[in-house]
Amino acid sequence: MTEFAHTDVAVVDDPSAGVEPVAGAGSAGPQRRMPLPDFARLLLRNPKSAFGIAVFAGIVLVSIAAPLLTHGDPTVPNDLPGQAPSRELPFGSTDQGYNVYTQVLYGGRLSLLVAGSATLISMAIAITLGLVAAYSGGWIDDCINLLTNIFLVIPGLPLLIVISAFLTSTGPATMAVIIGLTSWAIETRILRGQAMSLRNRDFVLAAKVAGESTPRIVFGELMPNMLSRIAAGFAFVFVQAIFLEAALEFLGFGDANKVSWGTILFWATNNSTLLQGEWWHFVFPGAAISLTILAIVFVNYGIDELSNPRLSSKSPRKRRRRRMLAGILWPRSAAA
Amino acid sequence: MRFILRRLTFYGIAFWAALTINFALPRLMPGSPLDGLLLRYQDVIRANPSILPTLKAQLGSKDEPVWQAYPHYIGNVFTGDFGFSTAKGVPVSDVIAQTLPWSIFLVGVGFLLSFALGTTLGMFAAWRRGGFTDNVLTPLMMALQSFPAFFLSLLAVYFLGLRLGWFPIQHAYSNETNVGLTWHFLGDAFRHAQLPILIIVAISAGGWLLGMRNVMINTVAEDYISLAQAKGLRDRRVMTRYAARNAILPPLTGFASFFASAVGGLILIEVVFSYPGVGLTIQQAALGHDYPLVQALLLLLSLCVLLANLIMDCVYAVLDPRVRSG
């Protein structure tokens, strides 16, 4: 597991930010490029992340296959209003006669799409800023670092609320953009820290000497060596995005006519279904959001364990025994 | 001292940045927020014509160019003139004075409880790896953390409040209670705060637990722990005085991020419980397009996060001599 020695996910927030990591060139041992499939295979072997990936894949599949799993239209109130879950209505129906089951299945599409797009925007910013800052150093690094630190201390949800207050309409696309533009700071900081430890490696210096341009070195040399950390970043930002999207819609800042997990919850509280005892109206969409976040949290948990084997909850003795057994069965992989 | 000074400079810059974002946002948006406001709150503005210059500086208007409006706006903020809440018809500072204490109460108590609970459990989890705390409580707290604050609040309101009737489900005190420094009022306010605080603890204790556990796992492997054990000290003493004491600093720095996310969670919790704090107010103000109030509250929340960071820096400097000299 030497490959993971540098992907320290459990970043300790140092108050004296910008402390130069020990860029000891030779001492760290040979670092070989890690292609993503290897990383993915390790993730699937870890029970926690394998569970997380399976659950998340299931949620995505169910959302995509929504038309196959339900016959109703989520925007047409076809059923008897206020019905408790039953065989015909697995998740019950709302006060207006919407089928909650249909709404939750279709709602996942919009929620996942908005959160996914926001994550792409946010990670694109984080990768660019973090890597350019770490590679360039000097005043560019200072500026990016200052900007990152400022965005870290401005609370995200209130900022989003204020932006939505000024916007005349916040459709799904707008929402993805504003979430993406406000949630890149933490990952920028983490990626910058990790890129700094790679900055003085031989392959980067060689590329520099060979006269490669900065974008080429950053995206062609640095980035491929950080893929595992970047993958973890995607998972981390996605959790934020799915939470922020649902929160904004729940608070009434989304397009309430579109069906997503957040807007179902918005209607559930707006129609005071709570007081009438219609628990199914908010429990199922809320559970969908929580399950999605839980799945990703498990993936992150697995990544943490892979990068720092000490964190594994197995007792060291048991682990040693297992490793010995693995060494006998698969001599090659255990040597890694 | 130099460390604190450096941080102070940064917080100064960050506050200025928050001010500038506040100033720039309404000017960057499509359409004119000021026109919409003038139209929507005609009566309020006609009754108080003196608020118009401040409004223009806040939201931008054609007859005041940016280079004049910017100093005007900053000057207003530093003289404490945050404008007039158009929806409530009172100065913004009055609204803040009424709502802020409630929020500070919730977050303060919630923080202390979750920190104490989280770090204690994290200590046990790391000390007896594979034990009950580690195998059962750690995953449980992690799972709780993945419930968004609003969903957990809704569940709690419905099941603990409505069904079981253990807690009051909304507002900070009962309608029939008179506000004042009486035992009756304090008791009533405390009862109403129980459930919101419980939610804050439930969603944030997991973070402290994991932070403490992950640092302490490394501390436990240190030589001085083995030495303490070899000396024959009692297990509990080694755990608290030797391992936990050295492990508690790094998780403490997580306070900054805890606070920033707590502000977000607070808004959601206050909205679900109709708790009259800053969070509920900013949501209502934003939905009602009460821009002066919204802007002032964003500034206030940013300032609170900055102050919390500053306090934590000072605590850290006191606790860790390495920071002071560096």
XYZ file of C-alpha atoms in Angstrom:
662
model
C 0.000 0.000 0.000
C 2.940 2.291 -0.457
C 1.097 4.065 -3.239
C -1.118 5.728 -0.724
C 1.603 7.096 1.450
C 1.089 10.581 0.041
C -2.636 10.742 -0.234
C -3.221 11.965 3.259
C -6.947 12.614 3.299
C -7.289 13.399 6.964
C -5.991 16.900 6.472
C -5.198 18.592 9.712
C -6.174 22.204 9.556
C -3.011 24.056 10.484
C -3.575 27.599 11.713
C -0.207 28.689 10.413
C -1.445 27.960 6.913
C 0.972 27.578 4.105
C 3.614 25.699 6.002
C 5.866 24.182 3.407
C 5.438 20.413 3.471
C 8.637 18.461 3.666
C 9.533 18.149 0.024
C 12.212 15.622 0.711
C 13.023 14.377 -2.732
C 14.610 10.993 -2.286
C 13.462 9.994 1.173
C 9.864 9.317 0.252
C 10.718 6.254 -1.767
C 9.904 5.600 -5.376
C 6.556 7.034 -6.381
C 5.035 5.428 -9.349
C 2.087 6.735 -11.250
C -1.111 5.235 -10.108
C -3.689 4.673 -12.788
C -7.262 5.095 -11.682
C -8.363 1.461 -12.212
C -5.874 0.281 -9.568
C -7.252 2.806 -7.163
C -10.797 1.802 -7.984
C -9.948 -1.852 -7.422
C -8.519 -1.070 -4.004
C -11.641 0.913 -3.184
C -13.829 -2.016 -4.104
C -11.763 -4.326 -1.947
C -12.298 -2.156 1.117
C -15.667 -3.239 2.559
C -16.717 0.263 3.598
C -16.099 1.947 0.270
C -17.422 -1.058 -1.654
C -20.678 -0.756 0.281
C -20.817 2.965 -0.394
C -20.170 2.565 -4.104
C -22.805 -0.158 -4.395
C -25.470 1.919 -2.634
C -24.670 5.007 -4.671
C -24.729 3.057 -7.930
C -28.100 1.665 -6.891
C -29.512 5.141 -6.261
C -28.272 6.432 -9.611
C -29.663 3.399 -11.434
C -33.060 3.702 -9.779
C -33.258 7.393 -10.683
C -32.345 6.736 -14.293
C -34.783 3.831 -14.539
C -37.603 5.798 -12.874
C -40.016 5.459 -15.861
C -39.631 1.667 -15.689
C -40.265 1.470 -11.969
C -43.302 3.703 -11.787
C -46.075 4.482 -14.216
C -47.203 7.800 -12.847
C -46.142 11.298 -13.772
C -44.525 13.115 -10.836
C -46.088 16.444 -11.833
C -49.669 15.207 -12.143
C -51.743 14.701 -8.993
C -53.525 11.452 -9.845
C -54.125 9.782 -6.530
C -56.367 10.149 -3.525
C -54.857 12.899 -1.359
C -53.192 12.182 1.982
C -53.001 8.379 1.729
C -50.653 6.445 3.988
C -48.191 4.021 2.360
C -49.948 0.938 1.043
C -49.466 -1.684 -1.646
C -50.721 0.616 -4.418
C -48.977 3.690 -3.045
C -45.676 2.418 -1.608
C -44.702 5.843 -0.196
C -48.234 7.200 0.188
C -49.601 10.330 -1.459
C -49.419 14.033 -0.662
C -52.161 16.431 0.337
C -52.616 17.359 -3.298
C -52.699 13.752 -4.444
C -49.169 13.429 -5.802
C -47.664 9.968 -5.630
C -44.671 10.298 -3.266
C -43.006 7.160 -4.643
C -43.068 8.542 -8.183
C -41.880 11.930 -6.963
C -38.942 10.495 -5.022
C -37.802 8.356 -7.976
C -38.017 11.226 -10.467
C -36.790 13.760 -7.924
C -33.511 11.881 -7.668
C -32.755 12.713 -11.288
C -32.825 16.456 -10.746
C -31.102 16.346 -7.358
C -28.264 14.137 -8.575
C -27.911 16.102 -11.802
C -27.722 19.490 -10.085
C -25.335 18.203 -7.423
C -23.217 16.448 -10.049
C -22.935 19.537 -12.251
C -22.135 21.714 -9.250
C -19.430 19.235 -8.259
C -17.897 19.358 -11.746
C -17.770 23.164 -11.686
C -16.413 23.292 -8.167
C -13.741 20.630 -8.761
C -12.655 22.236 -12.044
C -12.010 25.444 -10.105
C -10.371 23.611 -7.204
C -8.021 21.571 -9.407
C -6.997 24.556 -11.498
C -6.458 26.949 -8.602
C -4.896 24.424 -6.240
C -2.416 22.980 -8.708
C -1.491 26.267 -10.344
C -0.940 27.816 -6.913
C 1.252 24.972 -5.737
C 3.267 24.797 -8.944
C 3.734 28.525 -9.532
C 4.467 29.567 -5.968
C 5.360 33.222 -5.359
C 2.741 35.922 -5.656
C 0.339 33.732 -7.651
C 0.307 31.264 -4.777
C -0.146 34.075 -2.263
C -3.120 35.510 -4.147
C -4.865 32.169 -4.650
C -4.197 31.191 -1.063
C -5.668 34.442 0.230
C -8.738 34.052 -1.959
C -9.180 30.468 -0.755
C -8.845 31.430 2.882
C -11.385 34.219 2.467
C -13.905 31.852 0.907
C -13.252 29.389 3.708
C -14.430 31.834 6.358
C -17.474 33.183 4.529
C -20.293 30.817 5.514
C -21.545 28.984 2.432
C -25.270 28.550 2.957
C -25.948 32.188 3.965
C -23.961 33.369 0.942
C -26.040 31.119 -1.307
C -29.242 32.407 0.282
C -28.213 36.008 -0.331
C -27.299 35.267 -3.947
C -30.652 33.536 -4.506
C -32.426 36.495 -2.920
C -30.958 38.818 -5.529
C -31.553 36.469 -8.448
C -35.006 36.730 -9.910
C -35.285 33.001 -10.571
C -33.167 30.070 -9.470
C -33.766 27.165 -11.811
C -31.708 23.963 -11.625
C -28.971 25.303 -13.933
C -28.539 28.522 -11.967
C -28.472 26.554 -8.766
C -25.744 24.231 -10.020
C -23.668 27.234 -11.066
C -23.981 29.164 -7.810
C -23.305 26.066 -5.679
C -20.282 25.242 -7.827
C -18.942 28.784 -7.623
C -19.151 28.918 -3.826
C -17.947 25.498 -2.684
C -14.450 25.059 -4.131
C -12.394 26.487 -1.290
C -11.797 23.440 0.901
C -10.710 21.207 -1.965
C -8.479 23.931 -3.410
C -6.664 24.041 -0.126
C -6.289 20.269 0.126
C -5.165 19.820 -3.490
C -2.713 22.711 -3.174
C -1.186 21.066 -0.131
C -0.771 17.785 -1.909
C 0.535 19.283 -5.129
C 3.195 21.109 -3.105
C 4.643 17.806 -2.009
C 4.965 16.791 -5.659
C 6.293 20.097 -6.932
C 9.972 19.312 -6.490
C 9.861 15.729 -7.679
C 12.209 14.767 -10.461
C 9.541 14.299 -13.109
C 8.200 17.810 -12.561
C 11.649 19.354 -12.590
C 12.512 17.391 -15.735
C 9.410 18.687 -17.491
C 10.320 22.203 -16.421
C 13.859 21.864 -17.745
C 12.491 20.448 -20.989
C 10.668 23.750 -21.396
C 7.085 22.572 -20.972
C 4.465 25.263 -20.427
C 2.848 25.737 -17.035
C -0.593 24.425 -18.077
C 1.057 21.350 -19.570
C 3.045 20.590 -16.451
C 0.085 21.250 -14.169
C -2.471 19.214 -16.089
C -0.150 16.750 -17.822
C 2.352 15.953 -15.092
C 0.969 16.969 -11.714
C -2.690 16.100 -12.141
C -2.295 12.460 -13.262
C -0.264 11.837 -10.117
C -3.022 13.109 -7.890
C -5.943 11.230 -9.376
C -6.734 9.304 -6.211
C -6.887 12.468 -4.127
C -8.930 14.185 -6.840
C -11.389 11.280 -6.830
C -11.729 11.693 -3.074
C -12.308 15.397 -3.665
C -15.171 14.663 -6.032
C -16.818 12.498 -3.394
C -16.330 15.151 -0.723
C -17.674 18.044 -2.813
C -20.608 15.966 -4.053
C -21.796 15.469 -0.479
C -21.670 19.229 0.064
C -23.473 19.883 -3.191
C -26.310 17.456 -2.582
C -26.790 18.912 0.888
C -26.690 22.532 -0.298
C -29.066 21.878 -3.170
C -31.614 20.179 -0.940
C -31.196 22.848 1.743
C -31.749 25.729 -0.675
C -34.845 24.123 -2.130
C -36.135 23.201 1.306
C -35.770 26.834 2.380
C -37.829 27.939 -0.614
C -35.099 29.303 -2.886
C -35.454 26.767 -5.661
C -37.951 26.373 -8.455
C -40.802 24.829 -6.481
C -42.536 23.588 -9.651
C -39.701 21.206 -10.484
C -39.687 17.850 -8.724
C -36.560 17.123 -6.727
C -35.881 15.750 -3.260
C -35.486 19.255 -1.870
C -38.719 20.599 -3.348
C -40.718 17.592 -2.100
C -39.496 18.466 1.391
C -40.322 22.120 0.773
C -43.932 21.245 -0.055
C -44.120 18.810 2.841
C -43.341 21.540 5.370
C -45.197 24.264 3.522
C -48.454 22.354 3.609
C -47.884 21.596 7.299
C -48.286 17.891 6.614
C -46.210 17.404 9.727
C -48.982 18.606 11.998
C -51.481 16.394 10.209
C -49.333 13.362 10.851
C -48.443 12.638 7.218
C -44.931 11.483 8.000
C -44.454 9.753 4.635
C -44.389 13.053 2.776
C -41.065 14.072 4.323
C -39.551 10.789 5.522
C -39.031 9.211 2.080
C -37.399 12.132 0.234
C -35.355 12.892 3.364
C -34.245 9.287 3.559
C -33.240 9.379 -0.110
C -31.005 12.401 0.511
C -29.530 10.861 3.650
C -28.885 7.524 1.966
C -27.055 9.246 -0.891
C -24.890 11.220 1.508
C -24.308 8.132 3.652
C -23.149 6.150 0.615
C -20.564 8.803 -0.284
C -19.486 9.164 3.339
C -18.754 5.442 3.372
C -16.682 5.802 0.202
C -14.720 8.607 1.853
C -14.328 6.507 4.963
C -12.817 3.740 2.851
C -10.468 6.187 1.125
C -9.349 7.413 4.546
C -8.585 3.881 5.653
C -6.693 3.071 2.479
C -4.541 6.156 2.803
C -3.948 5.649 6.509
C -4.217 1.942 7.403
C -3.909 2.742 11.103
C -7.447 4.140 11.070
C -8.957 0.786 10.231
C -11.205 -0.407 12.991
C -9.743 -3.899 12.891
C -7.337 -4.589 15.681
C -3.725 -4.572 14.477
C -3.239 -8.234 15.349
C -6.188 -9.346 13.287
C -4.979 -7.252 10.404
C -1.512 -8.729 10.581
C -2.982 -12.213 10.522
C -5.066 -11.308 7.504
C -2.136 -9.800 5.694
C -0.119 -12.947 6.301
C -2.947 -15.017 4.924
C -3.245 -12.721 1.929
C 0.487 -13.032 1.386
C 0.184 -16.769 1.121
C -2.808 -16.638 -1.193
C -1.829 -13.732 -3.430
C 1.912 -13.284 -2.999
C 2.098 -10.393 -5.460
C -0.578 -8.099 -4.161
C 0.555 -8.399 -0.571
C 4.030 -7.299 -1.515
C 2.712 -4.020 -2.886
C 2.077 37.877 19.470
C 3.280 38.011 15.886
C 1.115 35.017 15.129
C -1.986 36.761 16.443
C -1.106 39.952 14.566
C -0.732 38.028 11.318
C -4.094 36.394 11.834
C -5.679 39.738 12.696
C -4.439 41.187 9.421
C -5.964 38.274 7.560
C -9.303 38.647 9.349
C -9.255 42.338 8.484
C -8.793 41.510 4.822
C -11.441 38.796 4.985
C -13.939 41.191 6.540
C -13.217 43.741 3.853
C -13.761 41.011 1.254
C -17.119 40.124 2.800
C -18.063 43.806 2.716
C -17.079 44.038 -0.916
C -19.011 40.906 -1.865
C -22.022 42.419 -0.159
C -21.542 45.650 -2.051
C -20.937 43.973 -5.397
C -23.676 41.315 -5.366
C -26.732 43.527 -5.998
C -24.792 45.443 -8.658
C -23.796 42.286 -10.531
C -27.272 40.827 -10.648
C -29.509 41.140 -13.672
C -32.240 43.711 -13.251
C -32.220 46.368 -10.586
C -32.812 45.128 -7.031
C -33.388 48.737 -5.915
C -36.270 49.307 -8.333
C -37.936 46.103 -7.221
C -37.533 47.124 -3.604
C -38.910 50.628 -4.189
C -41.918 49.147 -5.898
C -42.543 46.445 -3.317
C -42.157 48.562 -0.217
C -43.546 51.899 -1.443
C -45.396 52.624 1.785
C -42.475 51.961 4.092
C -40.165 54.137 2.020
C -42.694 56.948 1.731
C -43.102 56.915 5.494
C -39.329 57.048 6.072
C -37.795 59.082 3.226
C -34.525 59.376 5.132
C -33.617 55.733 4.430
C -33.340 56.283 0.688
C -29.658 57.400 0.512
C -28.529 54.338 2.517
C -30.612 52.061 0.313
C -29.027 53.534 -2.785
C -25.543 53.024 -1.394
C -26.413 49.424 -0.510
C -28.108 48.334 -3.681
C -26.731 50.669 -6.343
C -28.593 53.318 -8.260
C -27.983 55.265 -11.423
C -27.472 58.640 -9.767
C -24.623 57.472 -7.546
C -21.599 56.073 -9.399
C -19.743 53.118 -7.915
C -16.668 55.084 -6.817
C -18.891 57.310 -4.713
C -21.219 54.577 -3.526
C -18.423 52.283 -2.306
C -16.911 54.659 0.286
C -20.408 55.745 1.191
C -21.419 52.118 1.828
C -18.309 51.276 3.849
C -18.703 54.481 5.851
C -22.288 53.530 6.639
C -21.284 50.093 7.878
C -18.551 51.427 10.151
C -20.858 53.987 11.674
C -23.302 51.177 12.417
C -25.852 52.250 9.824
C -26.972 49.004 8.216
C -30.075 50.579 6.799
C -33.712 49.940 7.359
C -35.437 46.581 7.223
C -38.062 47.302 4.578
C -40.211 44.307 5.464
C -40.260 44.898 9.216
C -40.212 48.690 9.101
C -37.524 49.059 11.786
C -33.755 49.678 11.607
C -31.732 46.563 10.791
C -29.692 46.955 13.975
C -32.884 46.556 16.032
C -33.722 43.306 14.271
C -30.218 41.992 14.910
C -30.325 42.953 18.586
C -33.527 40.956 18.969
C -32.513 37.832 17.086
C -28.771 37.386 17.635
C -28.919 36.400 21.339
C -31.159 33.423 20.546
C -28.754 32.103 17.929
C -25.691 32.603 20.109
C -27.460 30.681 22.863
C -28.239 27.719 20.561
C -24.829 27.520 18.914
C -22.888 28.150 22.125
C -24.560 25.429 24.159
C -24.630 23.096 21.151
C -20.918 23.555 20.560
C -19.890 22.930 24.156
C -22.008 19.791 24.437
C -21.008 18.303 21.088
C -17.328 19.038 21.671
C -17.363 17.421 25.106
C -19.330 14.403 23.917
C -17.466 13.958 20.620
C -13.936 14.195 21.986
C -14.714 11.937 24.944
C -16.170 9.259 22.716
C -13.306 9.718 20.245
C -10.850 9.195 23.080
C -12.482 5.910 24.079
C -12.765 4.784 20.460
C -9.047 5.286 19.853
C -7.992 3.842 23.194
C -9.898 0.610 22.781
C -9.796 0.077 19.069
C -12.282 -2.526 17.983
C -14.211 -2.055 21.238
C -17.833 -1.066 21.689
C -17.342 2.686 21.193
C -15.219 2.113 18.145
C -17.341 -0.517 16.461
C -20.839 0.650 17.346
C -20.830 4.317 18.358
C -18.368 5.559 15.730
C -20.337 4.284 12.722
C -23.571 5.403 14.409
C -22.335 8.961 14.850
C -20.999 8.951 11.302
C -24.392 7.836 10.060
C -26.110 10.588 12.059
C -23.802 13.085 10.435
C -25.032 12.190 6.996
C -28.560 13.218 7.897
C -28.992 16.779 6.679
C -29.878 19.091 9.569
C -33.329 19.870 8.225
C -34.273 16.213 7.794
C -33.095 15.269 11.262
C -35.001 18.258 12.672
C -38.162 17.229 10.838
C -37.838 13.686 12.153
C -37.274 14.939 15.672
C -40.187 17.382 15.498
C -42.497 14.693 14.249
C -41.494 11.712 16.363
C -40.107 13.238 19.576
C -42.223 16.385 19.557
C -45.579 15.520 18.027
C -45.923 11.797 18.555
C -44.271 11.381 21.932
C -44.879 14.943 23.107
C -41.544 15.119 24.929
C -40.497 18.509 23.601
C -42.179 21.701 22.438
C -41.977 21.761 18.632
C -41.681 25.414 17.748
C -40.699 28.938 18.820
C -38.250 29.934 21.544
C -40.853 30.309 24.281
C -44.600 29.796 24.702
C -46.971 32.501 23.522
C -48.400 33.031 26.989
C -44.991 33.489 28.638
C -43.889 37.076 29.230
C -40.338 37.862 28.163
C -38.260 38.937 31.128
C -35.654 37.766 33.556
C -37.943 35.490 35.513
C -37.406 31.849 36.393
C -40.567 31.003 34.564
C -39.345 32.576 31.331
C -35.862 31.059 31.575
C -37.263 27.605 32.221
C -39.660 27.924 29.329
C -36.933 29.166 26.973
C -34.705 26.307 28.084
C -37.398 23.735 27.369
C -37.909 25.146 23.886
C -34.188 25.073 23.184
C -33.717 21.425 24.166
C -34.675 19.828 20.887
C -32.795 22.271 18.597
C -29.683 21.851 20.739
C -30.071 18.089 20.660
C -30.083 18.249 16.838
C -26.964 20.423 16.767
C -25.183 17.948 19.036
C -26.366 14.967 16.982
C -25.075 16.336 13.693
C -21.793 17.770 14.924
C -20.548 15.382 17.616
C -19.564 12.844 14.926
C -17.049 15.265 13.447
C -15.355 15.800 16.790
C -15.404 12.073 17.466
C -13.700 11.195 14.201
C -11.185 14.023 14.471
C -10.211 13.028 17.995
C -10.114 9.327 17.159
C -7.916 9.770 14.103
C -5.372 11.947 15.869
C -5.335 9.907 19.026
C -4.746 6.657 17.153
C -1.415 8.143 16.130
C -0.733 9.466 19.625
C -1.327 6.066 21.182
C 1.536 4.652 19.137
C 4.017 7.172 20.605
C 6.871 6.048 22.824
C 5.836 8.130 25.788
C 2.596 6.166 25.995
C 4.516 2.912 26.187
C 6.751 4.506 28.787
C 3.792 5.610 30.869
C 2.349 2.143 30.673
C 5.700 0.566 31.520
C 5.848 2.778 34.600
C 2.716 0.985 35.730
C 0.415 4.009 35.664
C -3.243 3.286 35.738
C -4.785 2.755 32.316
C -7.260 5.602 32.714
C -4.543 8.024 33.704
C -2.441 7.157 30.660
C -5.488 7.577 28.446
C -6.575 10.982 29.752
C -3.368 12.667 30.889
C -0.926 11.285 28.370
C -2.735 10.305 25.195
C -5.877 12.468 25.085
C -4.144 15.583 26.330
C -1.668 15.449 23.490
C -4.255 14.511 20.898
C -6.798 17.214 21.588
C -5.070 20.121 19.847
C -5.401 19.207 16.154
C -9.159 18.455 16.374
C -9.599 21.809 18.087
C -8.478 23.576 14.917
C -11.499 21.979 13.257
C -13.503 24.527 15.200
C -13.270 26.981 12.326
C -14.892 24.628 9.861
C -17.313 23.427 12.523
C -18.497 26.969 13.026
C -18.873 27.753 9.335
C -21.012 24.643 8.825
C -22.850 25.208 12.108
C -24.054 28.532 10.739
C -25.583 26.700 7.779
C -27.115 24.044 10.004
C -28.413 26.727 12.332
C -30.424 28.368 9.555
C -32.101 25.063 8.709
C -32.778 24.135 12.320
C -34.193 27.549 13.160
C -36.469 27.408 10.124
C -37.843 23.988 11.057
C -38.448 25.019 14.672
C -39.566 28.589 13.829
C -36.905 29.626 16.312
C -36.599 33.434 16.253
C -32.838 33.618 15.670
C -30.654 35.014 12.919
C -31.135 31.946 10.704
C -34.901 32.172 10.494
C -34.608 35.918 9.983
C -32.208 35.639 7.037
C -34.476 33.109 5.328
C -37.575 35.256 5.828
C -35.721 38.386 4.734
C -34.362 36.705 1.594
C -37.763 35.286 0.644
C -39.349 38.716 1.210
C -36.588 40.504 -0.768
C -35.758 42.595 2.285
C -32.283 43.290 0.888
C -30.879 45.609 3.598
C -31.617 43.002 6.271
C -30.255 40.148 4.143
C -27.013 42.002 3.454
C -26.505 42.961 7.069
C -27.116 39.399 8.256
C -24.618 37.917 5.793
C -22.079 40.425 7.056
C -22.941 39.594 10.643
C -22.631 35.840 10.116
C -19.276 36.294 8.361
C -18.115 38.458 11.240
C -19.204 35.782 13.728
C -17.209 33.138 11.865
C -14.178 35.439 11.821
C -14.492 36.121 15.539
C -14.836 32.421 16.291
C -11.671 31.783 14.293
C -9.850 34.559 16.115
C -10.857 33.200 19.512
C -9.682 29.752 18.482
C -6.346 31.183 17.300
C -5.857 32.798 20.700
C -6.769 29.586 22.518
C -4.386 27.688 20.291
C -1.570 30.143 20.898
C -2.069 29.772 24.636
C -2.206 25.976 24.521
C 0.565 25.296 22.026
C 3.820 27.142 22.701
C 5.176 26.156 19.277
C 2.672 28.459 17.592
C 3.673 31.444 19.710
C 7.315 31.275 18.817
C 6.742 30.475 15.156
